[in-house]
């Protein structure tokens, strides 16, 4: 099992930046699927940035070029750097990992982008 704890959310004006962190309670081998979900008000949760099992990085089209996913294995932490934020980026951001064939999510952190 693993516990995931996000931090770094908040209120920011459009055009601003935030960096989200996801701290894991244990080390996660790099060949596991892990990433960031977002759930906007009234919408389904969507996967916005992730590491494939081969370690490649992928992004949903709406955030490509603005968001960067990264990880620090020594700190058991994954990050999401979000630049040029838009009001439509508002939502609850949760980190996710598929480990030993089980899905784990953090509790989420709120990101609100004002226009």
mmCIF file of C-alpha atoms in Angstrom:
data_model
loop_
_atom_site.group_PDB
_atom_site.id
_atom_site.type_symbol
_atom_site.label_atom_id
_atom_site.label_comp_id
_atom_site.label_asym_id
_atom_site.label_seq_id
_atom_site.Cartn_x
_atom_site.Cartn_y
_atom_site.Cartn_z
ATOM 1 C CA UNK A 1 0.000 0.000 0.000
ATOM 2 C CA UNK A 2 0.912 3.642 -0.370
ATOM 3 C CA UNK A 3 -0.481 6.913 0.939
ATOM 4 C CA UNK A 4 -0.346 9.988 -1.261
ATOM 5 C CA UNK A 5 -0.537 13.540 0.081
ATOM 6 C CA UNK A 6 -0.838 16.548 -2.191
ATOM 7 C CA UNK A 7 0.073 20.124 -1.387
ATOM 8 C CA UNK A 8 0.610 23.402 -3.170
ATOM 9 C CA UNK A 9 -2.869 24.305 -4.334
ATOM 10 C CA UNK A 10 -4.393 27.723 -3.842
ATOM 11 C CA UNK A 11 -5.901 30.783 -5.456
ATOM 12 C CA UNK A 12 -4.010 32.424 -8.301
ATOM 13 C CA UNK A 13 -4.811 34.965 -10.974
ATOM 14 C CA UNK A 14 -4.973 33.974 -14.626
ATOM 15 C CA UNK A 15 -1.473 33.861 -16.082
ATOM 16 C CA UNK A 16 0.060 32.888 -12.780
ATOM 17 C CA UNK A 17 1.841 29.725 -11.693
ATOM 18 C CA UNK A 18 1.569 27.057 -9.042
ATOM 19 C CA UNK A 19 3.585 23.971 -8.231
ATOM 20 C CA UNK A 20 1.782 20.980 -6.805
ATOM 21 C CA UNK A 21 3.572 18.280 -4.844
ATOM 22 C CA UNK A 22 2.544 14.697 -4.171
ATOM 23 C CA UNK A 23 4.435 12.975 -1.379
ATOM 24 C CA UNK A 24 4.269 9.194 -1.258
ATOM 25 C CA UNK A 25 4.631 7.183 1.940
ATOM 26 C CA UNK A 26 7.035 4.786 0.253
ATOM 27 C CA UNK A 27 9.231 4.612 -2.788
ATOM 28 C CA UNK A 28 7.456 3.893 -6.058
ATOM 29 C CA UNK A 29 9.417 2.117 -8.788
ATOM 30 C CA UNK A 30 9.649 4.128 -11.967
ATOM 31 C CA UNK A 31 7.928 1.449 -14.041
ATOM 32 C CA UNK A 32 4.561 2.231 -12.436
ATOM 33 C CA UNK A 33 1.907 4.414 -13.996
ATOM 34 C CA UNK A 34 1.533 7.635 -12.024
ATOM 35 C CA UNK A 35 0.215 11.083 -12.673
ATOM 36 C CA UNK A 36 -2.191 13.898 -11.907
ATOM 37 C CA UNK A 37 -5.971 13.966 -12.264
ATOM 38 C CA UNK A 38 -8.123 17.050 -12.291
ATOM 39 C CA UNK A 39 -11.815 17.378 -11.531
ATOM 40 C CA UNK A 40 -13.427 20.647 -12.489
ATOM 41 C CA UNK A 41 -16.802 21.673 -11.038
ATOM 42 C CA UNK A 42 -19.584 19.743 -12.732
ATOM 43 C CA UNK A 43 -17.188 17.722 -14.886
ATOM 44 C CA UNK A 44 -15.715 14.258 -14.845
ATOM 45 C CA UNK A 45 -12.258 13.672 -13.458
ATOM 46 C CA UNK A 46 -9.618 13.694 -16.187
ATOM 47 C CA UNK A 47 -6.003 12.636 -16.301
ATOM 48 C CA UNK A 48 -3.994 15.718 -17.236
ATOM 49 C CA UNK A 49 -0.346 14.627 -16.904
ATOM 50 C CA UNK A 50 1.280 11.282 -16.319
ATOM 51 C CA UNK A 51 4.341 9.075 -16.499
ATOM 52 C CA UNK A 52 3.933 5.932 -18.552
ATOM 53 C CA UNK A 53 5.350 2.640 -17.318
ATOM 54 C CA UNK A 54 8.357 3.358 -19.510
ATOM 55 C CA UNK A 55 8.885 6.705 -17.838
ATOM 56 C CA UNK A 56 7.677 8.829 -20.738
ATOM 57 C CA UNK A 57 5.685 11.960 -19.925
ATOM 58 C CA UNK A 58 2.289 12.667 -21.437
ATOM 59 C CA UNK A 59 -0.153 15.561 -21.204
ATOM 60 C CA UNK A 60 -3.729 16.184 -22.154
ATOM 61 C CA UNK A 61 -3.917 18.667 -25.017
ATOM 62 C CA UNK A 62 -5.432 21.450 -22.897
ATOM 63 C CA UNK A 63 -2.346 21.693 -20.654
ATOM 64 C CA UNK A 64 0.443 20.757 -23.058
ATOM 65 C CA UNK A 65 3.137 23.414 -23.129
ATOM 66 C CA UNK A 66 1.949 24.945 -19.853
ATOM 67 C CA UNK A 67 2.203 22.092 -17.319
ATOM 68 C CA UNK A 68 5.264 19.988 -16.529
ATOM 69 C CA UNK A 69 5.230 16.756 -14.574
ATOM 70 C CA UNK A 70 8.366 15.656 -12.768
ATOM 71 C CA UNK A 71 9.457 13.388 -9.949
ATOM 72 C CA UNK A 72 12.204 13.185 -7.347
ATOM 73 C CA UNK A 73 12.662 9.525 -6.478
ATOM 74 C CA UNK A 74 15.004 10.349 -3.597
ATOM 75 C CA UNK A 75 12.155 12.274 -1.941
ATOM 76 C CA UNK A 76 9.340 9.937 -3.051
ATOM 77 C CA UNK A 77 7.660 13.021 -4.471
ATOM 78 C CA UNK A 78 6.007 13.891 -7.761
ATOM 79 C CA UNK A 79 5.388 17.446 -8.923
ATOM 80 C CA UNK A 80 3.172 19.333 -11.313
ATOM 81 C CA UNK A 81 4.462 22.726 -12.358
ATOM 82 C CA UNK A 82 1.565 24.741 -13.765
ATOM 83 C CA UNK A 83 2.311 27.927 -15.693
ATOM 84 C CA UNK A 84 0.122 30.360 -17.629
ATOM 85 C CA UNK A 85 -2.865 29.218 -15.637
ATOM 86 C CA UNK A 86 -6.337 29.797 -17.019
ATOM 87 C CA UNK A 87 -9.712 29.931 -15.255
ATOM 88 C CA UNK A 88 -10.599 26.615 -16.908
ATOM 89 C CA UNK A 89 -7.725 24.997 -14.995
ATOM 90 C CA UNK A 90 -9.749 25.430 -11.816
ATOM 91 C CA UNK A 91 -10.479 22.172 -10.032
ATOM 92 C CA UNK A 92 -9.360 19.633 -7.492
ATOM 93 C CA UNK A 93 -6.036 18.089 -8.452
ATOM 94 C CA UNK A 94 -5.258 14.594 -7.210
ATOM 95 C CA UNK A 95 -2.180 12.496 -7.681
ATOM 96 C CA UNK A 96 -2.522 8.893 -8.702
ATOM 97 C CA UNK A 97 -0.405 5.775 -8.866
ATOM 98 C CA UNK A 98 -1.084 2.270 -10.050
ATOM 99 C CA UNK A 99 1.011 0.075 -7.801
ATOM 100 C CA UNK A 100 0.944 -3.710 -7.626
ATOM 101 C CA UNK A 101 -2.215 -3.715 -9.784
ATOM 102 C CA UNK A 102 -4.073 -1.379 -7.408
ATOM 103 C CA UNK A 103 -5.081 2.248 -7.917
ATOM 104 C CA UNK A 104 -4.280 4.849 -5.288
ATOM 105 C CA UNK A 105 -5.300 8.544 -5.124
ATOM 106 C CA UNK A 106 -4.449 11.333 -2.789
ATOM 107 C CA UNK A 107 -7.120 13.431 -1.117
ATOM 108 C CA UNK A 108 -6.712 16.242 -3.621
ATOM 109 C CA UNK A 109 -5.757 19.893 -3.482
ATOM 110 C CA UNK A 110 -7.916 22.772 -4.712
ATOM 111 C CA UNK A 111 -6.637 25.031 -7.471
ATOM 112 C CA UNK A 112 -8.668 28.126 -8.241
ATOM 113 C CA UNK A 113 -7.727 30.452 -11.079
ATOM 114 C CA UNK A 114 -9.455 33.819 -11.124
ATOM 115 C CA UNK A 115 -9.960 35.842 -14.293
#
